[in-house]
Short mmCIF file of C-alpha atoms and ligand atoms in Angstrom, two decimals:
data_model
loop_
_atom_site.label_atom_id
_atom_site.label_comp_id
_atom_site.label_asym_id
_atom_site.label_seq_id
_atom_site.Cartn_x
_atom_site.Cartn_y
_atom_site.Cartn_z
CA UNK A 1 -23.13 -53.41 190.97
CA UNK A 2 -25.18 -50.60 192.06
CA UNK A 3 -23.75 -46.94 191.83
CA UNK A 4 -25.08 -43.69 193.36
CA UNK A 5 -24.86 -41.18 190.39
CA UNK A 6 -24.51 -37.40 191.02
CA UNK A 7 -24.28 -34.84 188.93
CA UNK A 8 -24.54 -31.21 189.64
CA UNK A 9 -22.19 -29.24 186.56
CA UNK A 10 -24.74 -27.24 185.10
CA UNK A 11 -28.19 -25.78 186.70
CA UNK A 12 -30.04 -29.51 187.26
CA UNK A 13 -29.21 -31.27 190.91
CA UNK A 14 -29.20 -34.78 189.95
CA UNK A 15 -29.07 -38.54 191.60
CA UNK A 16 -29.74 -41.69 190.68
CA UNK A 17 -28.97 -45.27 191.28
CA UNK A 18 -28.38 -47.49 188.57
CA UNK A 19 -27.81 -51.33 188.57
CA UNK A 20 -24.79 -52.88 186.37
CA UNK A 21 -25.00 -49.75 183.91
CA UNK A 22 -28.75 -50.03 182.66
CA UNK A 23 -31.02 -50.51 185.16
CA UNK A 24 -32.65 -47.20 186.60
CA UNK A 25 -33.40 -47.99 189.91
CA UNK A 26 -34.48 -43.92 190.77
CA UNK A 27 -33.79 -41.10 188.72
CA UNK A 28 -34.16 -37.68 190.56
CA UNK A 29 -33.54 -34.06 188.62
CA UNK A 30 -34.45 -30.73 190.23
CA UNK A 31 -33.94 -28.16 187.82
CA UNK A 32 -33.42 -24.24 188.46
CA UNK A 33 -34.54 -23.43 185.32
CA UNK A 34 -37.43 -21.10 186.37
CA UNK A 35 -34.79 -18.80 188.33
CA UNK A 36 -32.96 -18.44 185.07
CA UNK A 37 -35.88 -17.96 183.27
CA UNK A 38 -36.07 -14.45 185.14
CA UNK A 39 -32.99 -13.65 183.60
CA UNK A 40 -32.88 -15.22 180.60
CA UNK A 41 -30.04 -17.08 181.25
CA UNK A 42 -27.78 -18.58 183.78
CA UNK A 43 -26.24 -16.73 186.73
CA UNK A 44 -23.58 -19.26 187.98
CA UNK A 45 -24.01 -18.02 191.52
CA UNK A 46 -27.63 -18.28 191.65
CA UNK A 47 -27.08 -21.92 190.52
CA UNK A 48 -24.79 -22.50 192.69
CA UNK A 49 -26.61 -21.52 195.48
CA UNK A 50 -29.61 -24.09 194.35
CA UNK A 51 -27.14 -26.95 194.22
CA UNK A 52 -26.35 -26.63 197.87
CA UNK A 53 -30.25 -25.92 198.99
CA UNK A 54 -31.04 -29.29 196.65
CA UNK A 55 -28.52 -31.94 196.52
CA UNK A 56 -29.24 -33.55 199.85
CA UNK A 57 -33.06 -34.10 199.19
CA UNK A 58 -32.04 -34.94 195.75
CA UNK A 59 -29.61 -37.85 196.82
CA UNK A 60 -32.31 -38.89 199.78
CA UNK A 61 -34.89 -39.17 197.29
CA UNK A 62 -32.92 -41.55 194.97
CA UNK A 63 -31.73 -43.54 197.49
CA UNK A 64 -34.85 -44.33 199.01
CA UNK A 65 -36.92 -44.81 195.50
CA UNK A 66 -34.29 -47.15 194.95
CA UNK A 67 -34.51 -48.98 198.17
CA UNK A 68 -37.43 -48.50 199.43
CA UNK A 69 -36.06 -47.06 202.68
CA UNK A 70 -36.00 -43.65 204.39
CA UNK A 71 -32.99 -44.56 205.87
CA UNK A 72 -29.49 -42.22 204.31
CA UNK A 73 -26.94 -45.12 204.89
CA UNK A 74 -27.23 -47.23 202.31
CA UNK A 75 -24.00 -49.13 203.22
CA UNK A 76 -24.24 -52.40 201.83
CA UNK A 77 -26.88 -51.32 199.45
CA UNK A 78 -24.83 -48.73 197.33
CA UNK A 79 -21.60 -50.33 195.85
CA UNK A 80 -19.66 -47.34 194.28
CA UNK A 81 -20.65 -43.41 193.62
CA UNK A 82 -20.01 -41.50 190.75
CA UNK A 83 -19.78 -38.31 190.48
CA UNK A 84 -19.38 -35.34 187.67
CA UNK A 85 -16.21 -33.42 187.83
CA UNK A 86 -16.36 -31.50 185.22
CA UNK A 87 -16.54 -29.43 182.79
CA UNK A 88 -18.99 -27.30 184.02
CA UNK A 89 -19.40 -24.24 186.33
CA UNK A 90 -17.18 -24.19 188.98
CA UNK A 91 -19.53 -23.21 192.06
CA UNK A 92 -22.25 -25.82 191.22
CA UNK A 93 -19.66 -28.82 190.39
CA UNK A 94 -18.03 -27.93 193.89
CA UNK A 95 -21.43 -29.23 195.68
CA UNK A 96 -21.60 -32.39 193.77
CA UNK A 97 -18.11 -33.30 194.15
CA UNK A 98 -17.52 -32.76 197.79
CA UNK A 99 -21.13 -34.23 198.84
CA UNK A 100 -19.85 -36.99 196.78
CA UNK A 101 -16.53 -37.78 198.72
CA UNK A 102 -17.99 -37.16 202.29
CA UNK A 103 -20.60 -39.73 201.42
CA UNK A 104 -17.48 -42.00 199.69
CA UNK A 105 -15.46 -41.74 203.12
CA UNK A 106 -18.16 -42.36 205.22
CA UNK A 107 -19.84 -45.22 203.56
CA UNK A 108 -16.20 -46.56 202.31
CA UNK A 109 -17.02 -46.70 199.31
CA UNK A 110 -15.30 -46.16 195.81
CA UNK A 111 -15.66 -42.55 194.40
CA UNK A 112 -15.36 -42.67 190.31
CA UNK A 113 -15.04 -39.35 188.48
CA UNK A 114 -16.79 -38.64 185.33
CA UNK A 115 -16.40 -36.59 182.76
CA UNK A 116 -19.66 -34.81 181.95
CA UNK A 117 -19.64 -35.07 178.24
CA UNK A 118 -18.36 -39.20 178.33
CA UNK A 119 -21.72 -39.55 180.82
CA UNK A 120 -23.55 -38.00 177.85
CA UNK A 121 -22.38 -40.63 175.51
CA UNK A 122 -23.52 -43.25 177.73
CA UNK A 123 -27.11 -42.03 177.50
CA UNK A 124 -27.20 -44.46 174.43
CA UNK A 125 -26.35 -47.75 176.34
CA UNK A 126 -29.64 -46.96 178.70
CA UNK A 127 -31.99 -47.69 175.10
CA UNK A 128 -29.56 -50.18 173.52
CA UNK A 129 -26.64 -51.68 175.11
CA UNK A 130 -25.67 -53.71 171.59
CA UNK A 131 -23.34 -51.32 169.99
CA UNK A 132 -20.57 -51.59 167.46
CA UNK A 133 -17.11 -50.16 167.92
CA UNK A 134 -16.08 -47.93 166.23
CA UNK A 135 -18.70 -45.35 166.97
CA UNK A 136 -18.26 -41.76 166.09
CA UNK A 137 -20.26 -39.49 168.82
CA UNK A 138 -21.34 -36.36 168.28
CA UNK A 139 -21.79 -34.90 171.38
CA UNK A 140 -24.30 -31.21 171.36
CA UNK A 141 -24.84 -29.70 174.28
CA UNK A 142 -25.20 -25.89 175.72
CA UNK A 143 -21.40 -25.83 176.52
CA UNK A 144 -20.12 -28.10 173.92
CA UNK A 145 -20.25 -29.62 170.27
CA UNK A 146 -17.91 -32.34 169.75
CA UNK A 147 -17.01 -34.99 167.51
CA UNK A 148 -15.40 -38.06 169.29
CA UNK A 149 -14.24 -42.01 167.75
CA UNK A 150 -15.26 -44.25 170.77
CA UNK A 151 -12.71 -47.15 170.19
CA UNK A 152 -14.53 -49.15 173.18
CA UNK A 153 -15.34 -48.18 176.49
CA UNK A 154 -12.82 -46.31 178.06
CA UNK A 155 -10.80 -45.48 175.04
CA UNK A 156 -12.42 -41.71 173.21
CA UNK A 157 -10.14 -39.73 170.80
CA UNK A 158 -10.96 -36.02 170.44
CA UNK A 159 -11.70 -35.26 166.12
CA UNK A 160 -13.24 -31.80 166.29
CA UNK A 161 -15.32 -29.25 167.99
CA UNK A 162 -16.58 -25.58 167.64
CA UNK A 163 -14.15 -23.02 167.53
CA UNK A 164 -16.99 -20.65 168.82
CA UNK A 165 -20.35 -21.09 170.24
CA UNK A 166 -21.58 -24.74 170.80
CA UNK A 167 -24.93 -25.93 168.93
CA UNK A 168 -26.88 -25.33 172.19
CA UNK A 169 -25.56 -21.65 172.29
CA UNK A 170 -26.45 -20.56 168.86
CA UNK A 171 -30.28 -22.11 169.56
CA UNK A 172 -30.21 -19.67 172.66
CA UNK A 173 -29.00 -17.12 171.53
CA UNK A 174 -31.10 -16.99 168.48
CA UNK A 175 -34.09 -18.00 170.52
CA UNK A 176 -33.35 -14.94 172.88
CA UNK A 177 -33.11 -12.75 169.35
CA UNK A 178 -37.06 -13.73 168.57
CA UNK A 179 -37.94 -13.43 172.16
CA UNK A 180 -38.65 -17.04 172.45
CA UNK A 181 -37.41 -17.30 176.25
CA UNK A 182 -35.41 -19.61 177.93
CA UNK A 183 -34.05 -22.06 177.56
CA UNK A 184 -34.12 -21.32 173.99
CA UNK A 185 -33.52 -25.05 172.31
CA UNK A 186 -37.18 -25.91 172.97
CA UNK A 187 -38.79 -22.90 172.42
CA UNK A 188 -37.08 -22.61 168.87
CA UNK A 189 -38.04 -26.09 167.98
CA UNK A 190 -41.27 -25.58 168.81
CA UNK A 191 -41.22 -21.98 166.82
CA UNK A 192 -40.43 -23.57 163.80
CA UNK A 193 -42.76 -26.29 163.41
CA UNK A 194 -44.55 -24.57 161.09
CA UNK A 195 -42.23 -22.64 159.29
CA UNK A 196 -40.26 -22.65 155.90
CA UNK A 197 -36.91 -23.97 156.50
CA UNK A 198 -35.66 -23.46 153.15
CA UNK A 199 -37.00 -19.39 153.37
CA UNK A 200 -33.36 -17.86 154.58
CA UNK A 201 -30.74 -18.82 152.67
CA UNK A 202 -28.47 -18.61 156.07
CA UNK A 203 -24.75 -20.20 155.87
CA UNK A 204 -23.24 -23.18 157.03
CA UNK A 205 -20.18 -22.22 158.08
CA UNK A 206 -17.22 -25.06 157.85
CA UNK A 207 -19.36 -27.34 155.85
CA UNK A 208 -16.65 -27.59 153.43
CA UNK A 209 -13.34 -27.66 154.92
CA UNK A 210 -11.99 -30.87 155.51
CA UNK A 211 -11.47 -30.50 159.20
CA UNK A 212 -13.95 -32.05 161.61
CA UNK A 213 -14.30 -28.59 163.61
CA UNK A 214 -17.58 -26.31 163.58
CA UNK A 215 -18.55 -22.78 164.14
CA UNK A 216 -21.71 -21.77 165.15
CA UNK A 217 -20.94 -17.44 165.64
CA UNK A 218 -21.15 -16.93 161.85
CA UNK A 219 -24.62 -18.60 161.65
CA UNK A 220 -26.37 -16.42 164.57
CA UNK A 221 -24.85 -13.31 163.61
CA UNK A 222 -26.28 -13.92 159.96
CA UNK A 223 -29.48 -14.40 162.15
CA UNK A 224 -29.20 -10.85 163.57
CA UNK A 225 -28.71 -9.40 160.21
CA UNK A 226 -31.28 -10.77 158.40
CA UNK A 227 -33.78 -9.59 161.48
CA UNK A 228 -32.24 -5.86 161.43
CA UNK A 229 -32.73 -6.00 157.34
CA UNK A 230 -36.54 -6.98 157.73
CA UNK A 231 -36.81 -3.47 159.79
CA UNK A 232 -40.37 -4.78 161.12
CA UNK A 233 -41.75 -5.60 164.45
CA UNK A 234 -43.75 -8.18 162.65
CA UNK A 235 -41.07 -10.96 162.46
CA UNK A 236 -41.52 -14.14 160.35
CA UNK A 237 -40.28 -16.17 163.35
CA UNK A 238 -41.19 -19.42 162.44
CA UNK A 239 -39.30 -19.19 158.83
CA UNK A 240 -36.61 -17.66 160.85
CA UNK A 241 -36.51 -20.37 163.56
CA UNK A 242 -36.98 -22.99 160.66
CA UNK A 243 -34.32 -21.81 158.66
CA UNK A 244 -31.89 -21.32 161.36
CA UNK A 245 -32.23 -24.91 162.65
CA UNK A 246 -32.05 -26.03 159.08
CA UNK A 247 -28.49 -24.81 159.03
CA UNK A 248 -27.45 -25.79 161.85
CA UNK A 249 -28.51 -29.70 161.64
CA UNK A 250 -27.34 -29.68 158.03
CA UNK A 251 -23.64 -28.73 159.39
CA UNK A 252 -23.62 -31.32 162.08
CA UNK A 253 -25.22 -34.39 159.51
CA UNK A 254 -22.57 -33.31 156.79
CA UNK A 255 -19.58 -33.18 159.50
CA UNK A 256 -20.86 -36.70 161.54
CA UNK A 257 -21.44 -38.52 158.31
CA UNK A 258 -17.84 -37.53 157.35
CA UNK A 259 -16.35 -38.74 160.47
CA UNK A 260 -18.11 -41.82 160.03
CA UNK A 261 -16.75 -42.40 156.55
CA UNK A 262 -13.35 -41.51 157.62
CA UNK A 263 -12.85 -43.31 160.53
CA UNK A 264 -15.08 -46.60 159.22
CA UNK A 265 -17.58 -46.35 161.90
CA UNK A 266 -20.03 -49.32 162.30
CA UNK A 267 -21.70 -47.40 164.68
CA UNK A 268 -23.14 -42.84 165.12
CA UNK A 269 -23.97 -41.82 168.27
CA UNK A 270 -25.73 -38.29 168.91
CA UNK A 271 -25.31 -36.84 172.60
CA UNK A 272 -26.44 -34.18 174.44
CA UNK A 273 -29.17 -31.63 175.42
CA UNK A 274 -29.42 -30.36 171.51
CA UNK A 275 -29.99 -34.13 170.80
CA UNK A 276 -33.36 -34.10 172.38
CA UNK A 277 -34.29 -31.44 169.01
CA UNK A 278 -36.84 -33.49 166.95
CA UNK A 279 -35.24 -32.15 163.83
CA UNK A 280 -32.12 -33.01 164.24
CA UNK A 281 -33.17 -36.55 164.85
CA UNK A 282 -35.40 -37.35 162.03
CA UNK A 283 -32.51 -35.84 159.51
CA UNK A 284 -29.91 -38.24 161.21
CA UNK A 285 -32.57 -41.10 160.60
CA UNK A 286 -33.17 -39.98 157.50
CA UNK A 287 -29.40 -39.88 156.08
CA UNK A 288 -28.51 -42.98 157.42
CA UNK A 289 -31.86 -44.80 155.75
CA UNK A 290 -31.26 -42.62 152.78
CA UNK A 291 -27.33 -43.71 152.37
CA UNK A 292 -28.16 -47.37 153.14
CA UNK A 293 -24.74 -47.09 155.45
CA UNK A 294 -24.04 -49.93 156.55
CA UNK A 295 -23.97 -48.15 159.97
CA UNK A 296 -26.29 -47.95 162.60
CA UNK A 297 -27.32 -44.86 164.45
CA UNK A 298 -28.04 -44.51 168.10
CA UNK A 299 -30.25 -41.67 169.67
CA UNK A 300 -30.40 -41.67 173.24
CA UNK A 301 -34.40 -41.40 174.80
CA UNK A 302 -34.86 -37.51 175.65
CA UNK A 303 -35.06 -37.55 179.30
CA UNK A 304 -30.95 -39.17 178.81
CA UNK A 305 -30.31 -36.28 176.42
CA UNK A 306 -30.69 -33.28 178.77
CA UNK A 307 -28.74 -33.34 181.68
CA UNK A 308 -29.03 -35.69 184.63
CA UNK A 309 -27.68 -38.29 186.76
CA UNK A 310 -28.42 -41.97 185.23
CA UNK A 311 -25.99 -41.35 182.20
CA UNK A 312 -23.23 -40.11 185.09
CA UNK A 313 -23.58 -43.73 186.86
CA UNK A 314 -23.63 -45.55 183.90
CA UNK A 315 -20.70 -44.45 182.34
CA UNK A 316 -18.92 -45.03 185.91
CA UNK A 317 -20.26 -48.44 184.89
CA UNK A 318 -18.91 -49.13 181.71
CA UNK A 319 -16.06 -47.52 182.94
CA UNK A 320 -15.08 -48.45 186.11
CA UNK A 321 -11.56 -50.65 185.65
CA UNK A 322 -9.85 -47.31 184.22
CA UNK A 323 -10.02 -46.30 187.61
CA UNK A 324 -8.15 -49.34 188.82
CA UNK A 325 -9.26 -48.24 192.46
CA UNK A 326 -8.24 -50.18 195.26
CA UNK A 327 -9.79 -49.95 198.99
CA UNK A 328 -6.62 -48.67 199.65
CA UNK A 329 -5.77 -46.39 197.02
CA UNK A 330 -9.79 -44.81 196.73
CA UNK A 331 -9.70 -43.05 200.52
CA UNK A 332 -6.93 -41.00 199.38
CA UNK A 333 -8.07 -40.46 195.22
CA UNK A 334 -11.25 -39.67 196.89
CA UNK A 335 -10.31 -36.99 199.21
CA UNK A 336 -7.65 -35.67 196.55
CA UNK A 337 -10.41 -35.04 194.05
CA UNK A 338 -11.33 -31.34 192.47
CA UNK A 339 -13.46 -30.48 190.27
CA UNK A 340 -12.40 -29.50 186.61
CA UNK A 341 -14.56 -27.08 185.07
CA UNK A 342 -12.43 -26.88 181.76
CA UNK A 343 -11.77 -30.87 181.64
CA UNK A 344 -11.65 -31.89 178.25
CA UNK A 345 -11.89 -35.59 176.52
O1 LIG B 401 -26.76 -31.29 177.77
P1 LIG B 401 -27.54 -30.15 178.31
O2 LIG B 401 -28.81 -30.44 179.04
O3 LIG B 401 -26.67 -29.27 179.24
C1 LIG B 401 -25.33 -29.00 178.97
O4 LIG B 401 -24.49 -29.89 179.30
O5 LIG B 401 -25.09 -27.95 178.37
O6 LIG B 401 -27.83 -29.21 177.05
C2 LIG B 401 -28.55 -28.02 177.17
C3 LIG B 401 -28.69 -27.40 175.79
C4 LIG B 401 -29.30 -26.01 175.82
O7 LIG B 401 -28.54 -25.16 175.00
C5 LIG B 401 -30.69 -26.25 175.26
O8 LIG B 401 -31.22 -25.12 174.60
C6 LIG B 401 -30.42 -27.38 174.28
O9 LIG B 401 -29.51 -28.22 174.97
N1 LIG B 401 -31.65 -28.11 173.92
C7 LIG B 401 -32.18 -28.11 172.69
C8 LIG B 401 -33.38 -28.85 172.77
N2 LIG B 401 -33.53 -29.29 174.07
C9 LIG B 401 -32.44 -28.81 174.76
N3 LIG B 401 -31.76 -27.54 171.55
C10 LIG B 401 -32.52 -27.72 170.46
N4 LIG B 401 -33.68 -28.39 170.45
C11 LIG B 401 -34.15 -28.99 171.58
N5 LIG B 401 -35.30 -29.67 171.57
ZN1 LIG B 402 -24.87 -31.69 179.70
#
């Protein structure tokens, strides 16, 4: 089965094919990242507006990677399309979503909707498509940190998430406090290579309670303190940046690992843009080496981390029978569909 991914939620324009879940066929992302650069974050309007000038040369170029053909009617070559419907900003899902059912009304084709963050879980089947159930997910993005039991595919139960800022949030933010840039996650990485993780003694808030919930505000405005008390224009910003991302990993080990032992996971899967953070990787390695669990831990490859299209059509994939659609039925789901830029799991 071969399935035209799209996925516009955020600031990337993405499309991809993908054959029976894993293979990659094309993978297309144009990113507006250098608009937002300018200011130093993102205006949903202006990415809006670079959804619409990008998603048809987006989906053009995947299709014809994928087949080999210049030609934009792939009938008989494409088999379904997915498409994100949310969450996300409103103005730039809107483009993905309706290109998505005029192209799935006049190809007649099925038109699956997918849940951003599930796609992001499915950027683990693309390295490894042997995995254990039950799997506890955590899921770090810029919009979201979440803790999810994956019973099998098709079946997530919500555990916990922030009751603030997501991960990806707090490594802005505090990336924008050293003057790092944007988008901050990288740059703050990269900042505190060669610092002292262990020089701030910043808090991790929630690592105690017994809840599977986090909170990321506490952490960043302990950030902003600590920079006011130093009064100097001379920052330590790698010891800063190291200690800050110290914190923050440490939470989200301690809360994953505790999931895992709750629910009897045989399997931890990390999600997500904030995923792609080398740190946060090699500590999750680490702990589960460490702990000898008798769980294995999945890290999706980094270009499935950040946000694009393959993880979109290969959670339609994995997927697809929830829908239950119908020749029938689809025309009408299809043209019924809205975006949902609050949809939850
Ligand atoms: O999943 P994603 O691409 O988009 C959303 O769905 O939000 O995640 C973007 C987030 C941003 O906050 C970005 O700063 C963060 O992921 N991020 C990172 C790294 N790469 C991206 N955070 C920490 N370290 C990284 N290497
Ligand atoms: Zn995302």
């Amino acid at each position: 089965m071969k399935i035209l991914g799209v996925e516009t939620s955020c600031d990337e324009t993405a499309a991809t094919v993908v054959e029976d879940g894993v293979k990659v066929l094309s993978n297309i992302v144009a990113s507006s990242v250098e608009l937002h650069k300018k200011t130093g974050g993102i205006v949903p309007e202006v990415a809006a507006r670079e959804q619409i000038r990008c998603i048809i040369p987006v989906i053009k170029e995947a299709l014809s990677q994928a087949f080999r053909s210049t030609s934009l009617n792939p009938k008989g070559l494409v088999d379904a399309i997915a498409v994100t419907v949310g969450p996300g900003l409103i103005g730039s899902l809107l483009v993905g979503v309706e290109t998505a059912k005029v192209l799935s009304y006049v190809w007649q084709k099925p038109l699956v909707p997918v849940n951003h963050l599930i796609g992001h879980i499915y950027g683990n089947w693309l390295q490894e498509t042997k995995i254990d159930f039950p799997a506890i997910v955590l899921i770090v993005s810029g919009g979201h940190t979440e803790l999810v039991l994956m019973k099998r595919h098709g079946r997530f139960e919500w555990l916990g998430g922030t009751r603030d800022d997501a991960a990806g949030e707090a490594f802005d933010k505090v990336a924008k406090m050293l003057n790092l840039g944007y988008p901050g996650g990288p740059a703050l990485q990269k900042a505190a290579e060669n610092g002292n993780s262990q020089a701030f003694a910043f808090p991790r808030p929630l690592i105690e309670s017994n809840d599977l919930d986090f909170s990321f505000s506490g952490l960043k405005t302990a950030v902003l303190r600590e920079i006011k008390n130093l009064r100097t224009s001379a920052l330590p910003i790698a010891n800063l940046a190291a200690s800050f991302q110290q914190a923050a990993v440490d939470v989200l080990l301690t809360k994953t690992l505790r999931a895992a032992q709750k629910y009897q996971a045989h399997s931890i899967l990390l999600a997500g843009g904030v995923a792609a953070n080398q740190n946060l990787r090699n500590e999750f390695k680490l702990a589960v080496k460490k702990l000898s669990l008798a769980r294995q831990l999945f890290i999706p490859p980094l270009a499935y981390c950040t946000d694009n299209a393959v993880v979109i059509a290969s959670a339609a994939y994995f997927n697809f029978d929830q829908w239950k659609i119908t020749p029938q039925k689809n025309k009408k789901q299809a043209l019924n569909l809205k975006p949902d830029p609050n949809l939850r799991i």
